[in-house]
CSV table of C-alpha atoms in Angstrom, one decimal:
chain,number,residue,atom,x,y,z
A,3,UNK,CA,18.9,-1.5,43.7
A,4,UNK,CA,20.1,1.8,44.9
A,5,UNK,CA,22.4,0.2,47.6
A,6,UNK,CA,25.7,-0.2,45.5
A,7,UNK,CA,27.6,2.8,46.2
A,8,UNK,CA,28.4,4.9,43.4
A,9,UNK,CA,31.6,5.9,44.8
A,10,UNK,CA,33.3,5.6,48.2
A,11,UNK,CA,33.8,8.8,50.0
A,12,UNK,CA,37.2,9.0,50.7
A,13,UNK,CA,37.1,11.3,53.6
A,14,UNK,CA,35.8,8.1,55.6
A,15,UNK,CA,39.3,6.7,55.2
A,16,UNK,CA,41.1,9.9,55.8
A,17,UNK,CA,39.7,10.1,59.3
A,18,UNK,CA,42.0,7.5,60.7
A,19,UNK,CA,44.7,7.3,58.2
A,20,UNK,CA,43.8,4.1,56.6
A,21,UNK,CA,43.7,5.7,53.1
A,22,UNK,CA,45.7,3.0,51.4
A,23,UNK,CA,43.3,0.2,53.2
A,24,UNK,CA,40.3,1.8,51.5
A,25,UNK,CA,42.1,2.9,48.4
A,26,UNK,CA,41.8,-0.7,46.8
A,27,UNK,CA,38.1,-1.2,47.2
A,28,UNK,CA,37.0,0.2,43.8
A,29,UNK,CA,33.2,0.1,44.0
A,30,UNK,CA,31.7,1.4,40.6
A,31,UNK,CA,28.2,1.9,39.6
A,32,UNK,CA,27.1,-1.0,37.1
A,33,UNK,CA,23.7,-1.0,35.7
A,34,UNK,CA,21.9,-4.1,35.5
A,35,UNK,CA,22.2,-4.2,31.7
A,36,UNK,CA,24.9,-2.0,30.1
A,37,UNK,CA,22.4,0.3,28.3
A,38,UNK,CA,20.4,3.2,29.1
A,39,UNK,CA,16.9,2.8,30.8
A,40,UNK,CA,15.0,4.4,28.0
A,41,UNK,CA,16.6,1.9,25.6
A,42,UNK,CA,16.0,-1.0,27.9
A,43,UNK,CA,12.5,-0.1,28.0
A,44,UNK,CA,12.3,0.4,24.3
A,45,UNK,CA,13.7,-3.1,23.9
A,46,UNK,CA,11.3,-4.8,26.4
A,47,UNK,CA,8.5,-3.2,24.6
A,48,UNK,CA,9.9,-4.3,21.2
A,49,UNK,CA,10.1,-7.9,22.6
A,50,UNK,CA,6.5,-7.8,23.2
A,51,UNK,CA,5.8,-6.3,19.9
A,52,UNK,CA,7.7,-9.2,18.4
A,53,UNK,CA,5.3,-11.6,20.0
A,54,UNK,CA,2.3,-9.3,18.9
A,55,UNK,CA,3.2,-9.5,15.3
A,56,UNK,CA,4.5,-13.1,15.4
A,57,UNK,CA,0.9,-13.9,16.6
A,58,UNK,CA,-0.8,-11.9,13.9
A,59,UNK,CA,1.6,-13.2,11.0
A,60,UNK,CA,1.8,-16.8,12.6
A,61,UNK,CA,-2.3,-16.8,12.4
A,62,UNK,CA,-2.2,-15.5,8.9
A,63,UNK,CA,0.1,-18.2,7.8
A,64,UNK,CA,-1.9,-20.9,9.7
A,65,UNK,CA,-5.0,-19.7,8.2
A,66,UNK,CA,-3.9,-19.2,4.8
A,67,UNK,CA,-2.3,-22.7,4.4
A,68,UNK,CA,-5.1,-24.5,6.3
A,69,UNK,CA,-7.8,-22.8,4.1
A,70,UNK,CA,-9.3,-24.9,1.3
A,71,UNK,CA,-8.7,-22.1,-1.3
A,72,UNK,CA,-7.0,-19.0,-1.0
A,73,UNK,CA,-7.5,-16.0,-3.4
A,74,UNK,CA,-4.5,-15.2,-5.7
A,75,UNK,CA,-3.2,-11.5,-5.2
A,76,UNK,CA,-4.8,-10.3,-8.5
A,77,UNK,CA,-8.3,-11.9,-7.3
A,78,UNK,CA,-8.4,-9.2,-4.8
A,79,UNK,CA,-6.9,-6.5,-6.7
A,80,UNK,CA,-3.5,-6.3,-5.0
A,81,UNK,CA,-0.9,-4.7,-7.0
A,82,UNK,CA,2.5,-6.3,-6.3
A,83,UNK,CA,4.6,-3.2,-7.9
A,84,UNK,CA,2.8,-0.7,-5.4
A,85,UNK,CA,3.7,-3.1,-2.5
A,86,UNK,CA,7.2,-3.2,-3.7
A,87,UNK,CA,7.3,0.6,-3.8
A,88,UNK,CA,5.9,0.7,-0.3
A,89,UNK,CA,8.8,-1.4,0.9
A,90,UNK,CA,11.1,0.7,-0.8
A,91,UNK,CA,9.7,3.7,0.9
A,92,UNK,CA,9.9,2.1,4.4
A,93,UNK,CA,13.6,1.0,3.7
A,94,UNK,CA,14.5,4.7,2.7
A,95,UNK,CA,12.8,6.0,5.8
A,96,UNK,CA,14.8,3.6,8.0
A,97,UNK,CA,18.0,4.9,6.3
A,98,UNK,CA,17.0,8.4,6.9
A,99,UNK,CA,16.2,7.8,10.6
A,100,UNK,CA,19.6,6.2,10.9
A,101,UNK,CA,21.2,9.0,9.2
A,102,UNK,CA,19.4,11.5,11.4
A,103,UNK,CA,20.9,9.7,14.4
A,104,UNK,CA,24.5,9.9,13.3
A,105,UNK,CA,23.9,13.5,12.4
A,106,UNK,CA,22.6,14.4,15.8
A,107,UNK,CA,25.6,12.3,17.4
A,108,UNK,CA,28.1,14.4,15.5
A,109,UNK,CA,26.2,17.7,16.6
A,110,UNK,CA,24.9,18.5,13.1
A,111,UNK,CA,21.5,19.6,14.4
A,112,UNK,CA,20.3,21.1,11.2
A,113,UNK,CA,21.1,18.0,9.2
A,114,UNK,CA,19.6,15.9,11.8
A,115,UNK,CA,16.4,17.9,11.4
A,116,UNK,CA,16.4,17.4,7.5
A,117,UNK,CA,16.7,13.7,7.8
A,118,UNK,CA,14.0,13.7,10.3
A,119,UNK,CA,11.7,15.7,8.3
A,120,UNK,CA,12.6,13.3,5.4
A,121,UNK,CA,11.7,10.2,7.7
A,122,UNK,CA,8.4,11.8,8.4
A,123,UNK,CA,7.5,12.7,4.8
A,124,UNK,CA,8.4,8.9,3.9
A,125,UNK,CA,6.1,7.6,6.6
A,126,UNK,CA,3.3,9.8,5.5
A,127,UNK,CA,3.9,8.6,1.8
A,128,UNK,CA,3.6,5.0,3.2
A,129,UNK,CA,0.4,5.8,4.6
A,130,UNK,CA,-0.8,7.7,1.5
A,131,UNK,CA,-0.2,4.6,-0.7
A,132,UNK,CA,-1.7,2.4,1.7
A,133,UNK,CA,-4.9,4.6,1.8
A,134,UNK,CA,-4.9,4.4,-1.8
A,135,UNK,CA,-4.8,0.7,-1.9
A,136,UNK,CA,-7.6,0.4,0.8
A,137,UNK,CA,-9.6,2.7,-1.5
A,138,UNK,CA,-9.1,0.3,-4.3
A,139,UNK,CA,-10.3,-2.7,-2.4
A,140,UNK,CA,-13.3,-0.7,-0.9
A,141,UNK,CA,-14.3,0.3,-4.6
A,142,UNK,CA,-14.4,-3.3,-5.5
A,143,UNK,CA,-16.6,-4.3,-2.5
A,144,UNK,CA,-13.9,-5.8,-0.4
A,145,UNK,CA,-14.4,-4.8,3.0
A,146,UNK,CA,-13.5,-7.0,6.2
A,147,UNK,CA,-16.9,-7.1,7.7
A,148,UNK,CA,-20.5,-7.9,6.6
A,149,UNK,CA,-22.7,-4.6,6.0
A,150,UNK,CA,-20.1,-3.4,3.5
A,151,UNK,CA,-18.3,-6.5,2.4
A,152,UNK,CA,-20.1,-7.8,-0.8
A,153,UNK,CA,-17.8,-11.0,-0.9
A,154,UNK,CA,-19.5,-14.2,-1.5
A,155,UNK,CA,-17.4,-17.5,-1.2
A,156,UNK,CA,-19.0,-19.7,-3.9
A,157,UNK,CA,-21.2,-18.9,-7.0
A,158,UNK,CA,-24.0,-21.1,-5.6
A,159,UNK,CA,-27.7,-20.3,-5.3
A,160,UNK,CA,-27.2,-18.2,-2.0
A,161,UNK,CA,-25.2,-16.0,-4.2
A,162,UNK,CA,-27.8,-15.9,-6.9
A,163,UNK,CA,-30.5,-14.9,-4.4
A,164,UNK,CA,-28.1,-12.2,-3.0
A,165,UNK,CA,-27.9,-10.7,-6.3
A,166,UNK,CA,-31.6,-11.0,-7.0
A,167,UNK,CA,-32.2,-9.2,-3.6
A,168,UNK,CA,-29.9,-6.5,-4.5
A,169,UNK,CA,-31.5,-6.0,-8.0
A,170,UNK,CA,-34.8,-5.9,-6.2
A,171,UNK,CA,-34.2,-2.9,-4.1
A,172,UNK,CA,-36.4,0.0,-4.9
A,173,UNK,CA,-33.3,2.3,-5.7
A,174,UNK,CA,-31.7,-0.2,-7.8
A,175,UNK,CA,-34.9,-0.9,-9.8
A,176,UNK,CA,-35.0,2.8,-10.5
A,177,UNK,CA,-31.4,2.9,-11.6
A,178,UNK,CA,-31.8,-0.1,-13.8
A,179,UNK,CA,-34.8,1.7,-15.5
A,180,UNK,CA,-32.6,4.7,-16.3
A,181,UNK,CA,-29.7,2.5,-17.6
A,182,UNK,CA,-32.2,0.5,-19.8
A,183,UNK,CA,-33.5,3.8,-21.2
A,184,UNK,CA,-30.2,5.5,-21.8
A,185,UNK,CA,-29.5,6.2,-25.5
A,186,UNK,CA,-26.6,3.7,-26.6
A,187,UNK,CA,-24.6,6.7,-27.8
A,188,UNK,CA,-24.4,8.2,-24.3
A,189,UNK,CA,-22.7,5.0,-23.1
A,190,UNK,CA,-19.2,3.8,-23.5
A,191,UNK,CA,-18.5,0.4,-25.2
A,192,UNK,CA,-18.0,-1.3,-21.8
A,193,UNK,CA,-21.1,0.2,-20.4
A,194,UNK,CA,-23.2,-1.1,-23.5
A,195,UNK,CA,-21.7,-4.4,-23.0
A,196,UNK,CA,-22.4,-4.4,-19.3
A,197,UNK,CA,-25.9,-3.2,-20.0
A,198,UNK,CA,-26.6,-6.4,-22.2
A,199,UNK,CA,-25.0,-8.6,-19.7
A,200,UNK,CA,-27.2,-7.0,-17.0
A,201,UNK,CA,-30.4,-7.9,-18.9
A,202,UNK,CA,-29.0,-11.4,-19.4
A,203,UNK,CA,-28.4,-12.1,-15.8
A,204,UNK,CA,-31.8,-10.7,-14.9
A,205,UNK,CA,-33.4,-13.5,-17.2
A,206,UNK,CA,-31.0,-15.9,-15.7
A,207,UNK,CA,-31.8,-15.1,-12.2
A,208,UNK,CA,-35.5,-15.2,-13.0
A,209,UNK,CA,-35.3,-18.8,-14.5
A,210,UNK,CA,-36.6,-21.4,-11.7
A,211,UNK,CA,-34.2,-24.2,-13.1
A,212,UNK,CA,-31.0,-22.1,-12.3
A,213,UNK,CA,-27.8,-24.4,-12.2
A,214,UNK,CA,-24.6,-23.8,-10.4
A,215,UNK,CA,-22.6,-23.1,-13.5
A,216,UNK,CA,-25.1,-20.2,-14.3
A,217,UNK,CA,-24.4,-18.6,-11.2
A,218,UNK,CA,-20.7,-18.7,-12.0
A,219,UNK,CA,-21.7,-17.1,-15.1
A,220,UNK,CA,-23.5,-14.3,-13.3
A,221,UNK,CA,-20.7,-13.7,-11.0
A,222,UNK,CA,-18.2,-13.4,-14.0
A,223,UNK,CA,-20.4,-10.8,-15.5
A,224,UNK,CA,-20.8,-8.8,-12.5
A,225,UNK,CA,-17.0,-8.9,-11.3
A,226,UNK,CA,-14.7,-11.2,-13.4
A,227,UNK,CA,-11.7,-12.5,-11.6
A,228,UNK,CA,-8.8,-10.7,-13.1
A,229,UNK,CA,-6.4,-12.8,-15.0
A,230,UNK,CA,-2.8,-13.3,-13.5
A,231,UNK,CA,-0.5,-10.6,-14.7
A,232,UNK,CA,-3.4,-8.3,-15.5
A,233,UNK,CA,-1.7,-5.9,-13.1
A,234,UNK,CA,-4.2,-5.4,-10.1
A,235,UNK,CA,-5.5,-1.8,-9.9
A,236,UNK,CA,-7.3,0.2,-12.3
A,237,UNK,CA,-7.2,-0.3,-16.1
A,238,UNK,CA,-5.5,-3.5,-16.5
A,239,UNK,CA,-8.2,-6.0,-15.2
A,240,UNK,CA,-11.2,-7.5,-16.7
A,241,UNK,CA,-14.3,-5.3,-16.5
A,242,UNK,CA,-17.8,-6.4,-15.3
A,243,UNK,CA,-21.0,-4.7,-14.5
A,244,UNK,CA,-19.6,-3.5,-11.3
A,245,UNK,CA,-16.9,-1.5,-13.0
A,246,UNK,CA,-19.2,-0.1,-15.9
A,247,UNK,CA,-22.0,1.0,-13.2
A,248,UNK,CA,-20.2,1.2,-9.7
A,249,UNK,CA,-23.3,2.6,-8.1
A,250,UNK,CA,-25.1,-0.7,-8.5
A,251,UNK,CA,-22.6,-2.5,-6.0
A,252,UNK,CA,-23.8,-5.9,-6.8
A,253,UNK,CA,-22.4,-8.8,-4.7
A,254,UNK,CA,-19.3,-10.5,-5.9
A,255,UNK,CA,-17.7,-14.0,-5.6
A,256,UNK,CA,-14.2,-14.4,-4.5
A,257,UNK,CA,-13.5,-17.9,-3.4
A,258,UNK,CA,-11.6,-17.6,0.2
A,259,UNK,CA,-12.1,-13.9,-0.1
A,260,UNK,CA,-13.8,-13.3,3.2
A,261,UNK,CA,-10.8,-14.8,5.1
A,262,UNK,CA,-8.3,-12.9,3.0
A,263,UNK,CA,-9.9,-9.7,3.7
A,264,UNK,CA,-10.1,-10.3,7.4
A,265,UNK,CA,-6.5,-11.1,7.7
A,266,UNK,CA,-5.4,-8.4,5.1
A,267,UNK,CA,-7.0,-5.5,7.0
A,268,UNK,CA,-6.1,-6.7,10.3
A,269,UNK,CA,-2.4,-7.2,9.5
A,270,UNK,CA,-2.1,-4.0,7.3
A,271,UNK,CA,-4.3,-2.1,9.7
A,272,UNK,CA,-2.2,-2.8,12.8
A,273,UNK,CA,0.8,-2.3,10.7
A,274,UNK,CA,-0.4,1.1,9.7
A,275,UNK,CA,-1.5,2.0,13.3
A,276,UNK,CA,2.2,1.5,14.3
A,277,UNK,CA,3.4,3.7,11.4
A,278,UNK,CA,0.8,6.5,12.6
A,279,UNK,CA,2.4,6.0,16.2
A,280,UNK,CA,5.9,6.5,14.7
A,281,UNK,CA,4.9,9.5,12.8
A,282,UNK,CA,3.4,11.1,16.1
A,283,UNK,CA,6.9,10.3,17.8
A,284,UNK,CA,8.8,12.0,14.9
A,285,UNK,CA,6.5,14.9,15.0
A,286,UNK,CA,7.3,15.4,18.6
A,287,UNK,CA,11.1,15.0,18.1
A,288,UNK,CA,11.1,17.7,15.5
A,289,UNK,CA,10.2,20.1,18.2
A,290,UNK,CA,13.5,19.3,20.0
A,291,UNK,CA,17.1,20.2,19.0
A,292,UNK,CA,18.6,17.2,17.5
A,293,UNK,CA,21.9,17.2,19.0
A,294,UNK,CA,24.1,14.7,21.2
A,295,UNK,CA,22.0,15.3,24.0
A,296,UNK,CA,18.9,14.2,22.6
A,297,UNK,CA,20.4,11.3,20.5
A,298,UNK,CA,19.0,8.7,22.8
A,299,UNK,CA,15.5,9.8,22.0
A,300,UNK,CA,16.4,9.5,18.3
A,301,UNK,CA,17.9,6.2,18.8
A,302,UNK,CA,14.8,4.8,20.7
A,303,UNK,CA,12.4,6.3,18.1
A,304,UNK,CA,14.6,4.9,15.5
A,305,UNK,CA,14.5,1.3,17.1
A,306,UNK,CA,10.9,1.4,17.1
A,307,UNK,CA,10.6,2.7,13.5
A,308,UNK,CA,13.2,-0.1,12.3
A,309,UNK,CA,10.8,-2.7,13.9
A,310,UNK,CA,7.9,-1.2,11.8
A,311,UNK,CA,10.0,-1.6,8.9
A,312,UNK,CA,10.9,-5.2,9.8
A,313,UNK,CA,7.3,-6.2,10.2
A,314,UNK,CA,6.7,-4.8,6.5
A,315,UNK,CA,9.6,-6.8,5.2
A,316,UNK,CA,7.6,-9.9,6.3
A,317,UNK,CA,4.1,-8.6,5.5
A,318,UNK,CA,5.0,-7.6,1.7
A,319,UNK,CA,6.0,-11.2,0.6
A,320,UNK,CA,3.4,-12.9,2.6
A,321,UNK,CA,0.6,-10.5,1.4
A,322,UNK,CA,1.5,-9.5,-2.2
A,323,UNK,CA,3.7,-12.4,-3.3
A,324,UNK,CA,2.4,-15.5,-1.8
B,26,UNK,CA,21.9,6.6,40.5
B,27,UNK,CA,20.0,8.0,37.6
B,28,UNK,CA,22.6,11.1,37.5
B,29,UNK,CA,25.5,8.8,37.2
B,30,UNK,CA,23.8,6.3,35.0
B,31,UNK,CA,23.0,8.4,31.9
B,32,UNK,CA,26.4,10.2,31.3
B,33,UNK,CA,28.2,6.9,32.0
B,34,UNK,CA,26.2,5.1,29.2
B,35,UNK,CA,26.1,7.8,26.6
B,36,UNK,CA,29.7,8.3,27.0
B,37,UNK,CA,30.2,4.7,26.4
B,38,UNK,CA,28.0,4.7,23.5
B,39,UNK,CA,30.0,7.5,21.9
B,40,UNK,CA,33.3,5.9,22.2
B,41,UNK,CA,33.0,3.2,19.8
B,42,UNK,CA,31.7,5.0,16.8
B,43,UNK,CA,30.4,2.0,14.9
B,44,UNK,CA,29.1,2.0,11.4
B,45,UNK,CA,29.8,5.1,9.7
B,46,UNK,CA,27.7,6.4,6.7
B,47,UNK,CA,29.4,3.9,4.1
B,48,UNK,CA,28.2,0.9,6.2
B,49,UNK,CA,24.5,2.2,6.3
B,50,UNK,CA,24.6,2.9,2.6
B,51,UNK,CA,25.8,-0.7,1.8
B,52,UNK,CA,23.0,-2.2,3.9
B,53,UNK,CA,20.5,-0.1,2.2
B,54,UNK,CA,21.9,-1.1,-1.2
B,55,UNK,CA,21.6,-4.9,0.1
B,56,UNK,CA,18.0,-4.2,1.3
B,57,UNK,CA,16.9,-2.8,-2.1
B,58,UNK,CA,18.7,-5.6,-4.0
B,59,UNK,CA,16.9,-8.2,-1.7
B,60,UNK,CA,13.6,-6.6,-2.3
B,61,UNK,CA,14.2,-6.7,-6.0
B,62,UNK,CA,14.9,-10.3,-5.5
B,63,UNK,CA,11.7,-11.2,-3.9
B,64,UNK,CA,9.8,-9.2,-6.4
B,65,UNK,CA,11.7,-11.1,-9.0
B,66,UNK,CA,9.6,-14.2,-8.1
B,67,UNK,CA,6.5,-12.2,-9.3
B,68,UNK,CA,8.2,-11.5,-12.8
B,69,UNK,CA,7.7,-13.7,-15.8
B,70,UNK,CA,11.3,-14.7,-15.7
B,71,UNK,CA,11.1,-16.5,-12.5
B,72,UNK,CA,11.8,-20.2,-13.5
B,73,UNK,CA,9.7,-21.9,-11.0
B,74,UNK,CA,6.2,-20.4,-11.7
B,75,UNK,CA,4.4,-23.7,-11.5
B,76,UNK,CA,6.0,-24.7,-8.2
B,77,UNK,CA,4.8,-21.7,-5.8
B,78,UNK,CA,6.7,-23.5,-3.0
B,79,UNK,CA,10.1,-22.8,-4.3
B,80,UNK,CA,9.1,-19.0,-4.6
B,81,UNK,CA,7.6,-19.1,-1.0
B,82,UNK,CA,10.8,-20.7,0.4
B,83,UNK,CA,13.0,-18.2,-1.5
B,84,UNK,CA,11.0,-15.2,-0.4
B,85,UNK,CA,11.0,-16.3,3.3
B,86,UNK,CA,14.9,-16.6,3.1
B,87,UNK,CA,15.1,-13.1,1.4
B,88,UNK,CA,12.8,-11.8,4.2
B,89,UNK,CA,14.9,-13.2,6.9
B,90,UNK,CA,18.1,-11.9,5.5
B,91,UNK,CA,16.5,-8.3,5.2
B,92,UNK,CA,15.2,-8.7,8.7
B,93,UNK,CA,18.6,-9.6,9.9
B,94,UNK,CA,20.3,-6.8,8.1
B,95,UNK,CA,17.9,-4.3,9.7
B,96,UNK,CA,18.3,-5.8,13.2
B,97,UNK,CA,22.0,-6.0,13.2
B,98,UNK,CA,23.0,-2.8,11.6
B,99,UNK,CA,20.1,-0.3,11.6
B,100,UNK,CA,19.1,-1.4,15.2
B,101,UNK,CA,22.6,-1.6,16.1
B,102,UNK,CA,22.3,-5.1,17.7
B,103,UNK,CA,25.6,-6.2,16.0
B,104,UNK,CA,27.4,-3.7,18.4
B,105,UNK,CA,25.4,-4.7,21.5
B,106,UNK,CA,26.4,-6.7,24.4
B,107,UNK,CA,25.2,-10.1,25.4
B,108,UNK,CA,21.9,-8.7,26.8
B,109,UNK,CA,20.6,-8.8,23.2
B,110,UNK,CA,20.1,-12.6,23.5
B,111,UNK,CA,18.2,-12.4,26.8
B,112,UNK,CA,15.4,-10.2,25.0
B,113,UNK,CA,15.3,-11.5,21.4
B,114,UNK,CA,15.9,-15.3,22.0
B,115,UNK,CA,12.9,-15.8,24.5
B,116,UNK,CA,10.7,-13.7,22.3
B,117,UNK,CA,11.4,-15.4,19.1
B,118,UNK,CA,10.8,-18.8,21.0
B,119,UNK,CA,7.5,-17.5,22.3
B,120,UNK,CA,6.5,-16.3,18.7
B,121,UNK,CA,7.4,-19.7,17.3
B,122,UNK,CA,5.3,-21.6,20.0
B,123,UNK,CA,2.4,-19.3,19.4
B,124,UNK,CA,2.4,-20.3,15.8
B,125,UNK,CA,2.8,-24.3,16.5
B,126,UNK,CA,0.1,-24.2,19.0
B,127,UNK,CA,-2.4,-22.8,16.2
B,128,UNK,CA,-1.7,-25.7,13.8
B,129,UNK,CA,-3.9,-28.5,15.2
B,130,UNK,CA,-7.1,-26.4,15.6
B,131,UNK,CA,-6.7,-23.6,13.0
B,132,UNK,CA,-4.3,-25.1,10.6
B,133,UNK,CA,-6.1,-28.5,10.2
B,134,UNK,CA,-9.6,-27.0,10.7
B,135,UNK,CA,-10.7,-28.2,7.1
B,136,UNK,CA,-9.4,-31.8,7.4
B,137,UNK,CA,-12.8,-32.8,9.1
B,138,UNK,CA,-15.8,-30.4,8.6
B,139,UNK,CA,-19.4,-30.9,9.0
B,140,UNK,CA,-21.6,-31.2,6.0
B,141,UNK,CA,-23.3,-27.8,6.8
B,142,UNK,CA,-20.0,-26.1,6.5
B,143,UNK,CA,-18.8,-28.1,3.5
B,144,UNK,CA,-21.8,-26.7,1.7
B,145,UNK,CA,-20.9,-23.3,2.2
B,146,UNK,CA,-16.9,-23.1,2.0
B,147,UNK,CA,-15.2,-22.3,-1.3
B,148,UNK,CA,-13.3,-25.1,-2.9
B,149,UNK,CA,-10.8,-25.1,-5.7
B,150,UNK,CA,-13.6,-26.4,-7.8
B,151,UNK,CA,-15.6,-23.1,-7.4
B,152,UNK,CA,-12.5,-21.3,-8.7
B,153,UNK,CA,-12.5,-23.7,-11.8
B,154,UNK,CA,-16.0,-22.9,-12.1
B,155,UNK,CA,-15.5,-19.1,-12.3
B,156,UNK,CA,-12.6,-19.5,-14.5
B,157,UNK,CA,-14.7,-21.6,-16.9
B,158,UNK,CA,-17.5,-19.0,-16.8
B,159,UNK,CA,-14.8,-16.5,-17.6
B,160,UNK,CA,-13.8,-18.0,-20.9
B,161,UNK,CA,-17.4,-19.0,-21.8
B,162,UNK,CA,-18.4,-15.6,-21.1
B,163,UNK,CA,-18.1,-13.8,-24.5
B,164,UNK,CA,-19.6,-16.9,-26.1
B,165,UNK,CA,-22.6,-16.7,-23.8
B,166,UNK,CA,-23.0,-13.1,-24.7
B,167,UNK,CA,-23.1,-13.7,-28.3
B,168,UNK,CA,-26.2,-15.9,-28.0
């Protein structure tokens, strides 16, 4: 690798006067690939990342289209406008990192630093929005794994017994007593309705001749599936017992919801980890003078960041709009 | 070797000053426009609301276009030498194979299922049941 001569020492030819003979041997250093080693390593890394995210996204697509049923985005409280906003944030951050690189190349170090700070802030904003979205899922009992996840696939008797088991916990029994004894004027209209349906579902669950449809009614009283176009988060969607009395944390039914939660949190989680790594890199870069000398570093960090943007470009429609 | 490689390369890179701010702004505008286009499938005005496949195909086309724009211009691949094909094409093929290999076992896992599994997995009928309960809900409350 190191054997090709960088230049032929001319004094070797001078010794016996064969200057012209050696003169036409122009040996020049040629790197294996016409790019710096840092950039080569970054591209090699990115090609492994292509396969990593392709495997994740591919598994998601195959799981999703092979599933008997898959929840609609509004069933799992996904908000399309928030997803679109986050897409916009990442696109902006890709632009700012490119502008930082251009500024650094033309030796405008101050400007480069401003763009770099803007990139960092936009990346942080993306993570903040993501955290808000995760919180919205958690508050509805949507978690990827069992101890916290309250998702049941079907409104069947297993679901009914899970609700009954939850209502039978001593802390919940205490809380139900308090709710029953609350004066009506201290409750909101929504809470009064939820209190009535709580009493209703307790009698339904106690009935030994329960039928599947009654379990669907129980599930609907606890956490109704929001209608399409209801707008996902917060105020827009239909309210159930879990919304009126969040502390009860009753089991919910989302057909296909468990597989959805696993894939959603895995995909967005790995993407968020990549965003965090990018932010760390940018924070380190901010400690340097962002001039032409360090343009290579900015370029490599930028390549990584654009790739993170690229992944989100596919994640957004696949998760929010499909 | 390293002493010579770095200046040579960075100098070569500086020479062809590709891009310019105008080009980046144009790409940014195109990306924003395309994001709005894929968001458009979610709006009421989208004409194929009853055929989701049309929207999916449209959104994938939009996403691929956006990805191309980011890779070609923001990642400067447009101006790179032929090594770009060495890295990207095999990786893309591997990515495709990874997905295809999953189809028989994972994609088609619900073609034939055991009775045990059929008992516990959600089906479209369950969604209908829940929607029915949703519409019957207020009536049930009145009783």
